[in-house]
């Protein structure tokens, strides 16, 4: 029995060891991908119809489908229907009368196909007589045993829309039982290509117009700000190449029932009373009218609120801003009277110079009162970018402009003010009943036409039927449409759309990558609790994001992936960086310094690629140039995680920086980034104002308390070598109280301000101030602002690579580095000398360098460690007291070193071991516990056996 107990105990011990090793080896983050969303249910009709039921019969589109049409049935509707039937597995035979031996489909208006009235009566439904313009009806039933499907419109456009609705509901070659009566609530529904930046290509516009037809958008205004013949050279006629492009565009618009409107922008230099400028306007309109354009627009937005010629100043005598309104009204009315009306064209459209806000002023009153009542006036809401547009606001604006015909120019999702962003959030914030007050809405899309389709689908559904518009339903439908049938692609597109939800800075209550944000919040909570299973969802999402460039290349709409390529690539690089950081976070918990550092440096490399400029833009001379803008993706959530993980690594390393910690503020408003980026130690991040600095504007550092200042380092613009957004006429000042300031130096066009004070000075605040105006209205960009004690003590004889200086090795963050430009020679070094001798706990070197790590004591330089250039993290305990300096004495002729951090630490080593102690700790604990338990069990068995033997011995003795 005792022997058996021993074997049991031994077995338990063995199992415990094996189990402990298994538990210790389980990774903190498990691989895998979240299951894709389930396939969408049978599609509803979008935009949502006014009336819809399942009354009727199913109708098969397989085989030969007899389609009854009239002589004038809309050609676009016929072409579209033929395509729908072909995709359903059938073929179309257009016939003048219905066959009696098989089902019949009727297409057209009652006017062009009188047989529709008899067909609808026969199946017991109303015809299309009660529909409004562009309305349509769908009905099915039987007549004498014959199945009938009727697609009819109030007009040709309505007929076309009836087919577009049927296109959405065909499943397995069959149209389900369906009855629809539908019409738009807004007569004008569309988009205006009205942004600054790279204009859309001819092909993109053709694809846009086809998209508008699918989504029942009926209006396109051509007004790209950087078309020179529209704005800068508005008096010049288009060359033949431009005429050919317009001819194709207008033909495509007609084919998809989209009204093409041409918008001229003469306001920068037009003389409103000039016959010559009027004639130039008419000549330009005539050139477009000859191609088939019947809708014209005068854009008066984004121009100086002044008159440009003496004739106008003399002609128009109203006071103040009414004078400009009078001149513009005169010009517009003359176009109506002498061109629009005589040629029977569509009503003239315009956007005034003061185009936002509902409050009344002289300009708006005069403009509204003096312009012809037929003119359609466009307005952007209470702001240039309006997060919300309410019925009350529109009612006030209509009254203010005294407008009989009012339209909204909606500046969403346009991104020409945020060219680093994509806005993929759905349309929200528009009162459901705006259709009761306005003629319609034209959305201003992004520079990226295909990426704009997500928002434009929202306008299609909202403009048609605002009371029944549901943003979530539309968002799901357009993602499915763009992604195509592959579930993996749809899931990937959903993940990418989630990364671009914050319509910044125009939305009062921003949404930041909601699904990613939830995963990140869950991760940090689980990381703090040591719960590996709950860290998995974030890793799964990151794994998915890294596949975006490849997966979204299979989208049904390839233009979207092409538009979004810079953002897809950046997202994948950010996701890879965060995955490395997750590995780093696990490693620092387990004190695996080299593993943690390798992972952190890999994350740095991924992030460095993610913040390279890869988005094209226009140069000052109007040419398209590649790689001008850094794509911003993740709504700040990816960057926030990255920075928090970096802070965890830096906090684990506990390096003492060579400069003073500080907080930053700016007197200017912010375009991108925040003031905290000025002091984050990262040259790849920056603060950018959204205004040119006025004299006296400043960026200020608060050092927290009065300290002794020896030098100041400020890095402006996008790089050290190229002037850009920055304070050109700059002063550096310091103060102890923030009120009384002392000049420290003046600088002219200095991208890098490296200022050493003549003598140490006491200060709590240091600031850079604009002493004069900036040239060309340049804004302000500051990458780093650092204040050093009288002697930072950082020296080296090696020159740094571009934008790399020795102090970056001592800035207490692993995201920056001193990168030498040349190989070391004899006595090459990187040294930090302390203001006074101090005690040091340890020194860690993060980076790749070959040489000797040394400290200086009263006895001279002492070797601590021979650095291995293959290792990213090396550290040494400093046993000597009163250290006055520390350095790396580089090996002559070795590779040019890169030192991310020369970490002078107050405490003991942070983790140079390989991690075997933490990994075996569960095993050791388990063994100790089981040995103790085994001892207890052994004692128990021995005592029990003794009790059993004692009676037997007594009996034996008696016998």
PDB file of C-alpha atoms in Angstrom, residues 437-640:
ATOM      1  CA  UNK A 437     -38.627  73.000 -47.512  1.00  0.00           C
ATOM      2  CA  UNK A 438     -36.000  72.529 -50.223  1.00  0.00           C
ATOM      3  CA  UNK A 439     -35.748  71.407 -53.835  1.00  0.00           C
ATOM      4  CA  UNK A 440     -32.931  68.995 -53.081  1.00  0.00           C
ATOM      5  CA  UNK A 441     -29.385  68.268 -51.958  1.00  0.00           C
ATOM      6  CA  UNK A 442     -26.137  67.924 -53.860  1.00  0.00           C
ATOM      7  CA  UNK A 443     -23.336  66.289 -51.889  1.00  0.00           C
ATOM      8  CA  UNK A 444     -19.723  67.396 -52.269  1.00  0.00           C
ATOM      9  CA  UNK A 445     -17.745  64.118 -52.444  1.00  0.00           C
ATOM     10  CA  UNK A 446     -14.119  63.351 -51.662  1.00  0.00           C
ATOM     11  CA  UNK A 447     -11.135  63.669 -53.953  1.00  0.00           C
ATOM     12  CA  UNK A 448     -11.382  59.869 -54.101  1.00  0.00           C
ATOM     13  CA  UNK A 449     -14.489  59.197 -56.242  1.00  0.00           C
ATOM     14  CA  UNK A 450     -14.990  55.494 -55.558  1.00  0.00           C
ATOM     15  CA  UNK A 451     -14.397  55.808 -51.819  1.00  0.00           C
ATOM     16  CA  UNK A 452     -17.090  58.513 -51.877  1.00  0.00           C
ATOM     17  CA  UNK A 453     -19.683  55.967 -52.967  1.00  0.00           C
ATOM     18  CA  UNK A 454     -20.410  54.925 -49.375  1.00  0.00           C
ATOM     19  CA  UNK A 455     -21.637  58.387 -48.438  1.00  0.00           C
ATOM     20  CA  UNK A 456     -23.291  58.970 -51.811  1.00  0.00           C
ATOM     21  CA  UNK A 457     -25.420  55.859 -51.352  1.00  0.00           C
ATOM     22  CA  UNK A 458     -26.694  57.511 -48.185  1.00  0.00           C
ATOM     23  CA  UNK A 459     -27.690  60.619 -50.111  1.00  0.00           C
ATOM     24  CA  UNK A 460     -29.495  58.474 -52.686  1.00  0.00           C
ATOM     25  CA  UNK A 461     -31.604  56.832 -50.000  1.00  0.00           C
ATOM     26  CA  UNK A 462     -32.111  59.949 -47.849  1.00  0.00           C
ATOM     27  CA  UNK A 463     -32.968  62.357 -50.672  1.00  0.00           C
ATOM     28  CA  UNK A 464     -35.524  59.958 -52.125  1.00  0.00           C
ATOM     29  CA  UNK A 465     -37.347  59.160 -48.886  1.00  0.00           C
ATOM     30  CA  UNK A 466     -35.967  60.967 -45.833  1.00  0.00           C
ATOM     31  CA  UNK A 467     -38.625  59.772 -43.352  1.00  0.00           C
ATOM     32  CA  UNK A 468     -37.764  56.116 -44.085  1.00  0.00           C
ATOM     33  CA  UNK A 469     -33.990  56.554 -44.390  1.00  0.00           C
ATOM     34  CA  UNK A 470     -32.012  54.300 -42.041  1.00  0.00           C
ATOM     35  CA  UNK A 471     -28.234  54.948 -42.072  1.00  0.00           C
ATOM     36  CA  UNK A 472     -27.353  51.478 -40.771  1.00  0.00           C
ATOM     37  CA  UNK A 473     -29.419  49.708 -43.429  1.00  0.00           C
ATOM     38  CA  UNK A 474     -27.899  51.793 -46.208  1.00  0.00           C
ATOM     39  CA  UNK A 475     -24.386  51.307 -44.835  1.00  0.00           C
ATOM     40  CA  UNK A 476     -24.756  47.537 -44.800  1.00  0.00           C
ATOM     41  CA  UNK A 477     -26.190  47.521 -48.316  1.00  0.00           C
ATOM     42  CA  UNK A 478     -23.492  49.699 -49.890  1.00  0.00           C
ATOM     43  CA  UNK A 479     -20.706  47.698 -48.224  1.00  0.00           C
ATOM     44  CA  UNK A 480     -22.221  44.533 -49.688  1.00  0.00           C
ATOM     45  CA  UNK A 481     -22.547  46.165 -53.112  1.00  0.00           C
ATOM     46  CA  UNK A 482     -18.964  47.407 -53.209  1.00  0.00           C
ATOM     47  CA  UNK A 483     -17.463  44.253 -51.695  1.00  0.00           C
ATOM     48  CA  UNK A 484     -19.321  41.771 -53.851  1.00  0.00           C
ATOM     49  CA  UNK A 485     -20.469  38.251 -52.983  1.00  0.00           C
ATOM     50  CA  UNK A 486     -17.311  37.010 -51.228  1.00  0.00           C
ATOM     51  CA  UNK A 487     -17.896  36.974 -47.452  1.00  0.00           C
ATOM     52  CA  UNK A 488     -14.197  37.383 -46.639  1.00  0.00           C
ATOM     53  CA  UNK A 489     -14.021  40.537 -48.743  1.00  0.00           C
ATOM     54  CA  UNK A 490     -17.126  41.956 -47.110  1.00  0.00           C
ATOM     55  CA  UNK A 491     -15.718  41.316 -43.631  1.00  0.00           C
ATOM     56  CA  UNK A 492     -12.454  42.982 -44.600  1.00  0.00           C
ATOM     57  CA  UNK A 493     -14.280  46.009 -46.034  1.00  0.00           C
ATOM     58  CA  UNK A 494     -16.322  46.301 -42.844  1.00  0.00           C
ATOM     59  CA  UNK A 495     -13.087  46.346 -40.847  1.00  0.00           C
ATOM     60  CA  UNK A 496     -11.625  49.051 -43.089  1.00  0.00           C
ATOM     61  CA  UNK A 497     -14.771  51.179 -42.976  1.00  0.00           C
ATOM     62  CA  UNK A 498     -14.629  50.929 -39.176  1.00  0.00           C
ATOM     63  CA  UNK A 499     -11.188  52.580 -39.302  1.00  0.00           C
ATOM     64  CA  UNK A 500     -12.571  55.709 -41.014  1.00  0.00           C
ATOM     65  CA  UNK A 501     -15.653  56.788 -39.074  1.00  0.00           C
ATOM     66  CA  UNK A 502     -14.658  60.116 -37.537  1.00  0.00           C
ATOM     67  CA  UNK A 503     -15.808  62.997 -39.748  1.00  0.00           C
ATOM     68  CA  UNK A 504     -13.125  65.156 -38.124  1.00  0.00           C
ATOM     69  CA  UNK A 505     -13.217  67.986 -37.177  1.00  0.00           C
ATOM     70  CA  UNK A 506     -16.739  68.759 -38.359  1.00  0.00           C
ATOM     71  CA  UNK A 507     -18.731  66.427 -36.136  1.00  0.00           C
ATOM     72  CA  UNK A 508     -19.694  67.532 -32.638  1.00  0.00           C
ATOM     73  CA  UNK A 509     -19.843  63.981 -31.250  1.00  0.00           C
ATOM     74  CA  UNK A 510     -17.170  62.021 -33.121  1.00  0.00           C
ATOM     75  CA  UNK A 511     -17.148  58.262 -33.460  1.00  0.00           C
ATOM     76  CA  UNK A 512     -13.659  56.770 -33.487  1.00  0.00           C
ATOM     77  CA  UNK A 513     -13.281  53.326 -35.100  1.00  0.00           C
ATOM     78  CA  UNK A 514     -15.969  51.844 -32.809  1.00  0.00           C
ATOM     79  CA  UNK A 515     -15.257  48.144 -33.303  1.00  0.00           C
ATOM     80  CA  UNK A 516     -11.497  48.558 -33.075  1.00  0.00           C
ATOM     81  CA  UNK A 517     -11.936  50.811 -30.035  1.00  0.00           C
ATOM     82  CA  UNK A 518     -13.962  48.123 -28.270  1.00  0.00           C
ATOM     83  CA  UNK A 519     -11.272  45.519 -28.965  1.00  0.00           C
ATOM     84  CA  UNK A 520      -8.552  47.864 -27.721  1.00  0.00           C
ATOM     85  CA  UNK A 521     -10.424  48.656 -24.494  1.00  0.00           C
ATOM     86  CA  UNK A 522     -10.986  44.942 -23.878  1.00  0.00           C
ATOM     87  CA  UNK A 523      -7.305  44.227 -24.557  1.00  0.00           C
ATOM     88  CA  UNK A 524      -5.944  46.730 -22.041  1.00  0.00           C
ATOM     89  CA  UNK A 525      -8.344  45.497 -19.379  1.00  0.00           C
ATOM     90  CA  UNK A 526      -7.367  41.879 -20.047  1.00  0.00           C
ATOM     91  CA  UNK A 527      -3.655  42.749 -20.167  1.00  0.00           C
ATOM     92  CA  UNK A 528      -3.839  44.357 -16.746  1.00  0.00           C
ATOM     93  CA  UNK A 529      -5.666  41.302 -15.398  1.00  0.00           C
ATOM     94  CA  UNK A 530      -3.404  38.800 -17.166  1.00  0.00           C
ATOM     95  CA  UNK A 531      -6.360  37.257 -19.010  1.00  0.00           C
ATOM     96  CA  UNK A 532      -4.860  36.035 -22.304  1.00  0.00           C
ATOM     97  CA  UNK A 533      -8.162  34.782 -23.735  1.00  0.00           C
ATOM     98  CA  UNK A 534      -9.695  38.276 -23.788  1.00  0.00           C
ATOM     99  CA  UNK A 535      -6.687  39.707 -25.617  1.00  0.00           C
ATOM    100  CA  UNK A 536      -7.452  37.517 -28.623  1.00  0.00           C
ATOM    101  CA  UNK A 537     -10.191  39.660 -30.306  1.00  0.00           C
ATOM    102  CA  UNK A 538      -7.797  42.564 -30.819  1.00  0.00           C
ATOM    103  CA  UNK A 539      -5.128  40.310 -32.280  1.00  0.00           C
ATOM    104  CA  UNK A 540      -7.729  38.747 -34.568  1.00  0.00           C
ATOM    105  CA  UNK A 541      -8.768  42.186 -35.817  1.00  0.00           C
ATOM    106  CA  UNK A 542      -5.151  43.216 -36.353  1.00  0.00           C
ATOM    107  CA  UNK A 543      -4.526  40.024 -38.314  1.00  0.00           C
ATOM    108  CA  UNK A 544      -7.538  40.877 -40.482  1.00  0.00           C
ATOM    109  CA  UNK A 545      -6.374  44.461 -41.040  1.00  0.00           C
ATOM    110  CA  UNK A 546      -2.936  43.302 -42.195  1.00  0.00           C
ATOM    111  CA  UNK A 547      -4.662  41.448 -45.059  1.00  0.00           C
ATOM    112  CA  UNK A 548      -6.633  44.469 -46.303  1.00  0.00           C
ATOM    113  CA  UNK A 549      -4.428  45.423 -49.288  1.00  0.00           C
ATOM    114  CA  UNK A 550      -4.673  41.917 -50.687  1.00  0.00           C
ATOM    115  CA  UNK A 551      -8.231  41.032 -49.715  1.00  0.00           C
ATOM    116  CA  UNK A 552      -9.860  44.254 -50.892  1.00  0.00           C
ATOM    117  CA  UNK A 553      -8.129  43.839 -54.232  1.00  0.00           C
ATOM    118  CA  UNK A 554     -10.906  41.313 -54.911  1.00  0.00           C
ATOM    119  CA  UNK A 555     -13.750  43.805 -54.394  1.00  0.00           C
ATOM    120  CA  UNK A 556     -16.589  43.982 -56.882  1.00  0.00           C
ATOM    121  CA  UNK A 557     -15.785  47.697 -57.241  1.00  0.00           C
ATOM    122  CA  UNK A 558     -12.021  47.740 -57.959  1.00  0.00           C
ATOM    123  CA  UNK A 559     -11.959  51.533 -58.035  1.00  0.00           C
ATOM    124  CA  UNK A 560     -12.555  51.627 -54.285  1.00  0.00           C
ATOM    125  CA  UNK A 561      -9.427  49.586 -53.530  1.00  0.00           C
ATOM    126  CA  UNK A 562      -7.420  51.744 -55.947  1.00  0.00           C
ATOM    127  CA  UNK A 563      -8.678  54.958 -54.305  1.00  0.00           C
ATOM    128  CA  UNK A 564      -7.998  53.621 -50.826  1.00  0.00           C
ATOM    129  CA  UNK A 565      -4.649  51.940 -51.543  1.00  0.00           C
ATOM    130  CA  UNK A 566      -2.507  54.360 -49.479  1.00  0.00           C
ATOM    131  CA  UNK A 567      -4.884  54.005 -46.542  1.00  0.00           C
ATOM    132  CA  UNK A 568      -5.156  50.227 -46.889  1.00  0.00           C
ATOM    133  CA  UNK A 569      -1.377  49.899 -46.916  1.00  0.00           C
ATOM    134  CA  UNK A 570      -0.973  52.232 -43.952  1.00  0.00           C
ATOM    135  CA  UNK A 571      -3.670  50.364 -42.012  1.00  0.00           C
ATOM    136  CA  UNK A 572      -1.875  47.056 -42.611  1.00  0.00           C
ATOM    137  CA  UNK A 573       1.416  48.572 -41.485  1.00  0.00           C
ATOM    138  CA  UNK A 574      -0.160  50.022 -38.345  1.00  0.00           C
ATOM    139  CA  UNK A 575      -1.782  46.665 -37.578  1.00  0.00           C
ATOM    140  CA  UNK A 576       1.547  44.881 -37.979  1.00  0.00           C
ATOM    141  CA  UNK A 577       3.153  47.432 -35.665  1.00  0.00           C
ATOM    142  CA  UNK A 578       0.500  46.834 -33.002  1.00  0.00           C
ATOM    143  CA  UNK A 579       0.902  43.072 -33.308  1.00  0.00           C
ATOM    144  CA  UNK A 580       4.607  43.471 -32.589  1.00  0.00           C
ATOM    145  CA  UNK A 581       3.751  45.693 -29.637  1.00  0.00           C
ATOM    146  CA  UNK A 582       1.486  43.006 -28.204  1.00  0.00           C
ATOM    147  CA  UNK A 583       4.482  40.656 -28.345  1.00  0.00           C
ATOM    148  CA  UNK A 584       6.538  43.373 -26.665  1.00  0.00           C
ATOM    149  CA  UNK A 585       4.011  43.853 -23.888  1.00  0.00           C
ATOM    150  CA  UNK A 586       4.068  40.141 -23.097  1.00  0.00           C
ATOM    151  CA  UNK A 587       7.852  40.121 -23.125  1.00  0.00           C
ATOM    152  CA  UNK A 588       8.289  43.001 -20.705  1.00  0.00           C
ATOM    153  CA  UNK A 589       5.879  41.317 -18.294  1.00  0.00           C
ATOM    154  CA  UNK A 590       8.134  38.279 -18.461  1.00  0.00           C
ATOM    155  CA  UNK A 591      11.353  40.351 -18.207  1.00  0.00           C
ATOM    156  CA  UNK A 592      12.599  39.212 -21.605  1.00  0.00           C
ATOM    157  CA  UNK A 593      14.458  42.387 -22.476  1.00  0.00           C
ATOM    158  CA  UNK A 594      15.938  41.318 -25.794  1.00  0.00           C
ATOM    159  CA  UNK A 595      12.625  39.866 -27.036  1.00  0.00           C
ATOM    160  CA  UNK A 596      10.735  42.962 -25.918  1.00  0.00           C
ATOM    161  CA  UNK A 597      13.190  45.240 -27.670  1.00  0.00           C
ATOM    162  CA  UNK A 598      13.234  43.262 -30.913  1.00  0.00           C
ATOM    163  CA  UNK A 599       9.438  43.393 -30.999  1.00  0.00           C
ATOM    164  CA  UNK A 600       9.397  47.114 -30.185  1.00  0.00           C
ATOM    165  CA  UNK A 601      11.929  47.938 -32.896  1.00  0.00           C
ATOM    166  CA  UNK A 602       9.931  45.874 -35.397  1.00  0.00           C
ATOM    167  CA  UNK A 603       6.869  47.907 -34.394  1.00  0.00           C
ATOM    168  CA  UNK A 604       8.841  51.124 -34.900  1.00  0.00           C
ATOM    169  CA  UNK A 605       9.829  50.012 -38.391  1.00  0.00           C
ATOM    170  CA  UNK A 606       6.226  49.203 -39.343  1.00  0.00           C
ATOM    171  CA  UNK A 607       4.990  52.496 -37.988  1.00  0.00           C
ATOM    172  CA  UNK A 608       7.734  54.415 -39.804  1.00  0.00           C
ATOM    173  CA  UNK A 609       6.451  52.934 -43.068  1.00  0.00           C
ATOM    174  CA  UNK A 610       2.856  53.755 -42.108  1.00  0.00           C
ATOM    175  CA  UNK A 611       3.629  57.470 -41.728  1.00  0.00           C
ATOM    176  CA  UNK A 612       5.405  57.923 -45.063  1.00  0.00           C
ATOM    177  CA  UNK A 613       3.655  60.262 -47.535  1.00  0.00           C
ATOM    178  CA  UNK A 614       1.935  58.063 -50.133  1.00  0.00           C
ATOM    179  CA  UNK A 615      -1.119  60.120 -51.170  1.00  0.00           C
ATOM    180  CA  UNK A 616      -0.941  62.161 -54.378  1.00  0.00           C
ATOM    181  CA  UNK A 617      -1.780  65.870 -54.465  1.00  0.00           C
ATOM    182  CA  UNK A 618      -1.449  68.907 -56.690  1.00  0.00           C
ATOM    183  CA  UNK A 619       1.722  70.992 -56.694  1.00  0.00           C
ATOM    184  CA  UNK A 620       1.628  74.783 -56.758  1.00  0.00           C
ATOM    185  CA  UNK A 621       1.705  74.721 -60.554  1.00  0.00           C
ATOM    186  CA  UNK A 622      -1.317  72.419 -60.743  1.00  0.00           C
ATOM    187  CA  UNK A 623       0.551  69.210 -61.594  1.00  0.00           C
ATOM    188  CA  UNK A 624      -0.314  65.895 -59.929  1.00  0.00           C
ATOM    189  CA  UNK A 625       2.571  64.681 -57.762  1.00  0.00           C
ATOM    190  CA  UNK A 626       2.848  61.341 -56.004  1.00  0.00           C
ATOM    191  CA  UNK A 627       3.674  60.805 -52.346  1.00  0.00           C
ATOM    192  CA  UNK A 628       2.699  64.234 -51.040  1.00  0.00           C
ATOM    193  CA  UNK A 629       0.457  63.438 -48.048  1.00  0.00           C
ATOM    194  CA  UNK A 630       0.669  60.956 -45.165  1.00  0.00           C
ATOM    195  CA  UNK A 631      -2.541  58.864 -45.011  1.00  0.00           C
ATOM    196  CA  UNK A 632      -4.322  59.011 -41.659  1.00  0.00           C
ATOM    197  CA  UNK A 633      -6.266  55.869 -40.791  1.00  0.00           C
ATOM    198  CA  UNK A 634      -7.773  54.397 -37.652  1.00  0.00           C
ATOM    199  CA  UNK A 635      -9.369  57.596 -36.334  1.00  0.00           C
ATOM    200  CA  UNK A 636      -6.427  57.953 -33.950  1.00  0.00           C
ATOM    201  CA  UNK A 637      -7.130  54.611 -32.253  1.00  0.00           C
ATOM    202  CA  UNK A 638      -4.207  52.780 -33.881  1.00  0.00           C
ATOM    203  CA  UNK A 639      -1.822  55.622 -33.086  1.00  0.00           C
ATOM    204  CA  UNK A 640      -3.143  55.870 -29.521  1.00  0.00           C
TER     205      UNK A 640
END
